[in-house]
Amino acid sequence: VSSKGVNASPQAAATDSWQFQLTPYLFIPTIRGRTGIGNLVIDTDASISDSDVELNFGFMATFEARKDKFVILTDLLYADLATERGNPGPFFSSTRASFKAFVLDPEVGYRILDNGEGAFVDVLGGIRYWNIDATLAFGAGILPATEASRSRGWVDGIVGLRGRAALSERWFLTGKADLGGGGSNFTYQLFGGVGFHVAKRVALIGGYRDLNVNYNKDGFLFDMSLHGPIFGLGFKF
């Protein structure tokens, strides 16, 4: 046995090894903003819980890998949904906006603060990749029915902070904020929540998230805010 192995404390050994966490989560946002294809534009202000919003499929999860002060963090969101509104004005009898939205946030970070008692702050940098497949349909009114579809993908560079503070042995506060742009005009994200350790390696997390992007290029407009409650279940291994 080497002297390094004899002298290493259990805490140091754990810190020097990779630690992982997978957190599937449920995001129930209000979708507010504008989507446009060419000269066709639809204003949206609806929640996934509303009767006029259809959620066909959704998958959301984060994955974290950490070794000492180095952090790799990935957030994935996919949603296939549609919202419909009747009597938007004299020209059309109804509007329907359908979205397939894929958002991927791979980031790397460095732990700049860790008090060893459950409180830490990470500085993060990475990208946010968006892929939006949109279909806008207008029911016949004064004008005939019309429909347009378009897909667009882009990449934004982002920087941010993430932190956690222990309230007790089991309860903790957690939060994340980032902003950036490049492919879009501007994007930002805010998240704040509270967590509870139900077991040594399992935690329930609940909070509020605001994910915002403003993209308007080449006849495609996606100026949208997704904000609402979020609930997750984190597994450490």
Short mmCIF file of C-alpha atoms in Angstrom, two decimals:
data_model
loop_
_atom_site.label_atom_id
_atom_site.label_comp_id
_atom_site.label_asym_id
_atom_site.label_seq_id
_atom_site.Cartn_x
_atom_site.Cartn_y
_atom_site.Cartn_z
CA VAL A 1 0.00 0.00 0.00
CA SER A 2 1.44 3.37 -0.98
CA SER A 3 1.92 6.16 1.54
CA LYS A 4 -0.54 8.21 -0.51
CA GLY A 5 -3.25 5.66 0.12
CA VAL A 6 -2.45 5.46 3.84
CA ASN A 7 -2.53 9.21 4.37
CA ALA A 8 -5.60 9.99 2.23
CA SER A 9 -8.67 10.69 4.35
CA PRO A 10 -12.10 9.31 3.25
CA GLN A 11 -13.28 12.89 2.60
CA ALA A 12 -10.33 13.64 0.31
CA ALA A 13 -10.77 10.35 -1.53
CA ALA A 14 -14.44 11.14 -2.16
CA THR A 15 -13.57 14.64 -3.38
CA ASP A 16 -10.94 13.33 -5.80
CA SER A 17 -13.30 10.81 -7.41
CA TRP A 18 -16.03 11.58 -9.92
CA GLN A 19 -19.50 12.22 -8.49
CA PHE A 20 -22.65 12.12 -10.64
CA GLN A 21 -26.24 13.27 -10.32
CA LEU A 22 -29.21 12.66 -12.64
CA THR A 23 -32.32 14.76 -12.11
CA PRO A 24 -35.43 14.12 -14.23
CA TYR A 25 -37.83 17.01 -13.75
CA LEU A 26 -41.26 18.34 -14.66
CA PHE A 27 -41.55 21.90 -15.93
CA ILE A 28 -45.08 23.41 -16.09
CA PRO A 29 -44.54 26.74 -17.83
CA THR A 30 -46.70 29.58 -18.97
CA ILE A 31 -45.73 30.23 -22.60
CA ARG A 32 -45.79 33.94 -23.36
CA GLY A 33 -44.51 35.75 -26.44
CA ARG A 34 -44.66 35.88 -30.23
CA THR A 35 -43.92 33.42 -32.98
CA GLY A 36 -43.72 34.46 -36.61
CA ILE A 37 -43.07 32.90 -40.00
CA GLY A 38 -42.78 35.47 -42.75
CA ASN A 39 -45.65 37.94 -42.30
CA LEU A 40 -47.71 35.51 -40.17
CA VAL A 41 -47.40 36.19 -36.44
CA ILE A 42 -49.20 34.61 -33.46
CA ASP A 43 -49.20 35.99 -29.92
CA THR A 44 -49.19 33.29 -27.24
CA ASP A 45 -50.08 33.59 -23.56
CA ALA A 46 -51.08 30.22 -22.15
CA SER A 47 -50.06 27.64 -19.58
CA ILE A 48 -49.50 23.95 -20.24
CA SER A 49 -52.20 23.33 -17.61
CA ASP A 50 -54.79 25.28 -19.69
CA SER A 51 -57.46 23.37 -21.60
CA ASP A 52 -56.50 25.01 -24.91
CA VAL A 53 -52.89 23.73 -24.70
CA GLU A 54 -52.00 20.23 -25.87
CA LEU A 55 -48.82 18.59 -24.57
CA ASN A 56 -48.18 15.65 -26.88
CA PHE A 57 -44.82 14.66 -25.39
CA GLY A 58 -42.19 16.08 -23.09
CA PHE A 59 -38.89 15.00 -21.58
CA MET A 60 -36.69 17.03 -19.25
CA ALA A 61 -33.58 16.14 -17.23
CA THR A 62 -30.26 17.44 -15.98
CA PHE A 63 -27.04 15.50 -15.61
CA GLU A 64 -24.08 16.63 -13.50
CA ALA A 65 -20.55 15.25 -13.18
CA ARG A 66 -18.13 16.72 -10.66
CA LYS A 67 -14.55 16.01 -9.66
CA ASP A 68 -13.02 18.20 -6.98
CA LYS A 69 -13.78 21.77 -8.16
CA PHE A 70 -14.42 20.89 -11.82
CA VAL A 71 -18.09 20.62 -12.88
CA ILE A 72 -19.80 19.38 -16.06
CA LEU A 73 -23.50 20.19 -16.27
CA THR A 74 -26.02 19.33 -18.99
CA ASP A 75 -29.69 20.31 -19.13
CA LEU A 76 -32.02 18.82 -21.76
CA LEU A 77 -35.60 19.86 -22.51
CA TYR A 78 -37.87 18.53 -25.26
CA ALA A 79 -41.55 19.43 -25.63
CA ASP A 80 -44.09 18.79 -28.38
CA LEU A 81 -47.06 21.08 -27.73
CA ALA A 82 -49.73 23.22 -29.36
CA THR A 83 -51.96 26.10 -28.30
CA GLU A 84 -55.16 27.25 -29.97
CA ARG A 85 -57.19 30.43 -29.66
CA GLY A 86 -60.58 31.25 -31.19
CA ASN A 87 -61.75 34.56 -32.67
CA PRO A 88 -58.40 36.42 -32.69
CA GLY A 89 -59.86 39.19 -34.89
CA PRO A 90 -61.95 39.86 -38.01
CA PHE A 91 -59.46 38.47 -40.51
CA PHE A 92 -59.27 34.91 -39.14
CA SER A 93 -61.61 32.78 -37.03
CA SER A 94 -58.90 31.03 -35.00
CA THR A 95 -55.17 30.61 -34.60
CA ARG A 96 -53.15 27.53 -33.73
CA ALA A 97 -49.43 27.44 -32.94
CA SER A 98 -47.65 24.07 -32.75
CA PHE A 99 -44.10 23.74 -31.45
CA LYS A 100 -41.53 21.01 -31.19
CA ALA A 101 -38.86 22.57 -28.99
CA PHE A 102 -35.48 20.99 -28.21
CA VAL A 103 -33.14 22.87 -25.87
CA LEU A 104 -29.73 21.51 -24.81
CA ASP A 105 -27.38 23.27 -22.37
CA PRO A 106 -23.93 21.67 -22.05
CA GLU A 107 -21.78 23.69 -19.63
CA VAL A 108 -18.52 23.41 -17.73
CA GLY A 109 -17.77 25.15 -14.47
CA TYR A 110 -15.44 25.73 -11.58
CA ARG A 111 -16.35 25.78 -7.88
CA ILE A 112 -15.19 29.15 -6.57
CA LEU A 113 -16.71 28.76 -3.10
CA ASP A 114 -17.32 25.70 -0.93
CA ASN A 115 -17.60 25.95 2.85
CA GLY A 116 -17.71 22.17 3.29
CA GLU A 117 -21.08 22.42 5.04
CA GLY A 118 -23.44 22.28 2.07
CA ALA A 119 -22.94 25.78 0.66
CA PHE A 120 -21.18 26.37 -2.66
CA VAL A 121 -21.02 28.66 -5.70
CA ASP A 122 -20.05 27.54 -9.22
CA VAL A 123 -19.18 29.79 -12.15
CA LEU A 124 -20.38 28.26 -15.44
CA GLY A 125 -19.86 28.74 -19.16
CA GLY A 126 -21.15 26.87 -22.18
CA ILE A 127 -23.73 26.96 -24.94
CA ARG A 128 -27.50 26.76 -25.29
CA TYR A 129 -28.61 24.97 -28.43
CA TRP A 130 -32.16 25.59 -29.64
CA ASN A 131 -34.07 23.71 -32.31
CA ILE A 132 -37.62 24.93 -32.91
CA ASP A 133 -40.05 23.30 -35.35
CA ALA A 134 -43.07 25.64 -35.61
CA THR A 135 -46.38 25.44 -37.48
CA LEU A 136 -48.75 28.42 -37.51
CA ALA A 137 -52.33 27.87 -38.72
CA PHE A 138 -55.05 30.50 -39.22
CA GLY A 139 -58.72 29.53 -39.58
CA ALA A 140 -60.79 31.15 -42.32
CA GLY A 141 -62.45 34.47 -41.51
CA ILE A 142 -62.56 37.46 -43.84
CA LEU A 143 -59.34 36.01 -45.26
CA PRO A 144 -58.98 32.38 -46.35
CA ALA A 145 -57.35 29.81 -44.10
CA THR A 146 -53.59 29.69 -44.28
CA GLU A 147 -50.75 27.73 -42.70
CA ALA A 148 -46.96 27.98 -42.56
CA SER A 149 -44.23 25.73 -41.12
CA ARG A 150 -40.55 26.27 -40.55
CA SER A 151 -37.70 24.78 -38.54
CA ARG A 152 -34.76 26.72 -37.20
CA GLY A 153 -31.77 25.83 -35.03
CA TRP A 154 -29.17 28.09 -33.45
CA VAL A 155 -26.51 28.22 -30.75
CA ASP A 156 -26.08 30.82 -28.01
CA GLY A 157 -23.01 31.23 -25.82
CA ILE A 158 -23.93 31.56 -22.14
CA VAL A 159 -22.25 32.36 -18.81
CA GLY A 160 -23.75 32.05 -15.36
CA LEU A 161 -23.63 31.17 -11.69
CA ARG A 162 -25.06 28.30 -9.70
CA GLY A 163 -25.25 27.96 -5.94
CA ARG A 164 -26.62 26.07 -2.98
CA ALA A 165 -27.00 26.82 0.73
CA ALA A 166 -27.94 24.33 3.45
CA LEU A 167 -30.85 25.28 5.72
CA SER A 168 -30.57 22.16 7.86
CA GLU A 169 -29.30 18.61 7.60
CA ARG A 170 -32.02 17.79 5.04
CA TRP A 171 -33.31 21.10 3.65
CA PHE A 172 -31.41 23.36 1.24
CA LEU A 173 -31.83 26.31 -1.10
CA THR A 174 -30.59 26.14 -4.70
CA GLY A 175 -30.45 28.54 -7.63
CA LYS A 176 -29.00 29.21 -11.08
CA ALA A 177 -28.79 32.26 -13.36
CA ASP A 178 -27.29 32.65 -16.83
CA LEU A 179 -27.43 34.91 -19.86
CA GLY A 180 -25.99 35.05 -23.34
CA GLY A 181 -26.62 35.32 -27.04
CA GLY A 182 -25.05 34.89 -30.43
CA GLY A 183 -27.46 32.87 -32.50
CA SER A 184 -30.36 34.73 -30.88
CA ASN A 185 -30.51 38.39 -29.96
CA PHE A 186 -30.56 37.51 -26.26
CA THR A 187 -31.33 34.62 -23.92
CA TYR A 188 -31.41 34.24 -20.16
CA GLN A 189 -32.49 31.78 -17.51
CA LEU A 190 -33.37 32.19 -13.84
CA PHE A 191 -34.10 29.37 -11.40
CA GLY A 192 -34.64 29.33 -7.67
CA GLY A 193 -35.84 26.49 -5.50
CA VAL A 194 -35.80 24.51 -2.31
CA GLY A 195 -34.74 20.89 -1.85
CA PHE A 196 -35.24 18.09 0.64
CA HIS A 197 -33.00 15.03 1.08
CA VAL A 198 -35.37 12.07 1.32
CA ALA A 199 -32.38 9.71 1.48
CA LYS A 200 -28.59 9.97 1.45
CA ARG A 201 -28.46 9.98 -2.38
CA VAL A 202 -31.98 11.12 -3.29
CA ALA A 203 -33.43 14.64 -3.10
CA LEU A 204 -36.73 16.26 -4.02
CA ILE A 205 -36.42 19.73 -5.57
CA GLY A 206 -39.15 22.28 -6.26
CA GLY A 207 -38.93 25.84 -7.49
CA TYR A 208 -39.61 28.36 -10.24
CA ARG A 209 -37.90 28.72 -13.62
CA ASP A 210 -37.89 31.46 -16.24
CA LEU A 211 -36.34 30.54 -19.60
CA ASN A 212 -36.35 33.35 -22.16
CA VAL A 213 -35.11 33.78 -25.73
CA ASN A 214 -35.48 36.44 -28.43
CA TYR A 215 -34.66 35.13 -31.91
CA ASN A 216 -35.68 37.11 -35.00
CA LYS A 217 -33.74 36.32 -38.18
CA ASP A 218 -34.44 35.46 -41.81
CA GLY A 219 -38.22 35.60 -41.52
CA PHE A 220 -38.42 33.45 -38.38
CA LEU A 221 -39.49 35.00 -35.07
CA PHE A 222 -39.36 33.20 -31.72
CA ASP A 223 -39.56 35.78 -28.93
CA MET A 224 -40.72 33.62 -26.06
CA SER A 225 -40.67 33.29 -22.28
CA LEU A 226 -41.32 29.95 -20.60
CA HIS A 227 -41.83 30.51 -16.89
CA GLY A 228 -43.49 28.46 -14.18
CA PRO A 229 -43.08 25.87 -11.43
CA ILE A 230 -40.54 23.06 -11.73
CA PHE A 231 -40.25 19.81 -9.77
CA GLY A 232 -37.37 17.34 -9.88
CA LEU A 233 -36.03 14.18 -8.27
CA GLY A 234 -32.23 14.02 -8.03
CA PHE A 235 -30.27 10.77 -7.81
CA LYS A 236 -26.58 10.79 -6.82
CA PHE A 237 -24.29 7.90 -7.76
#
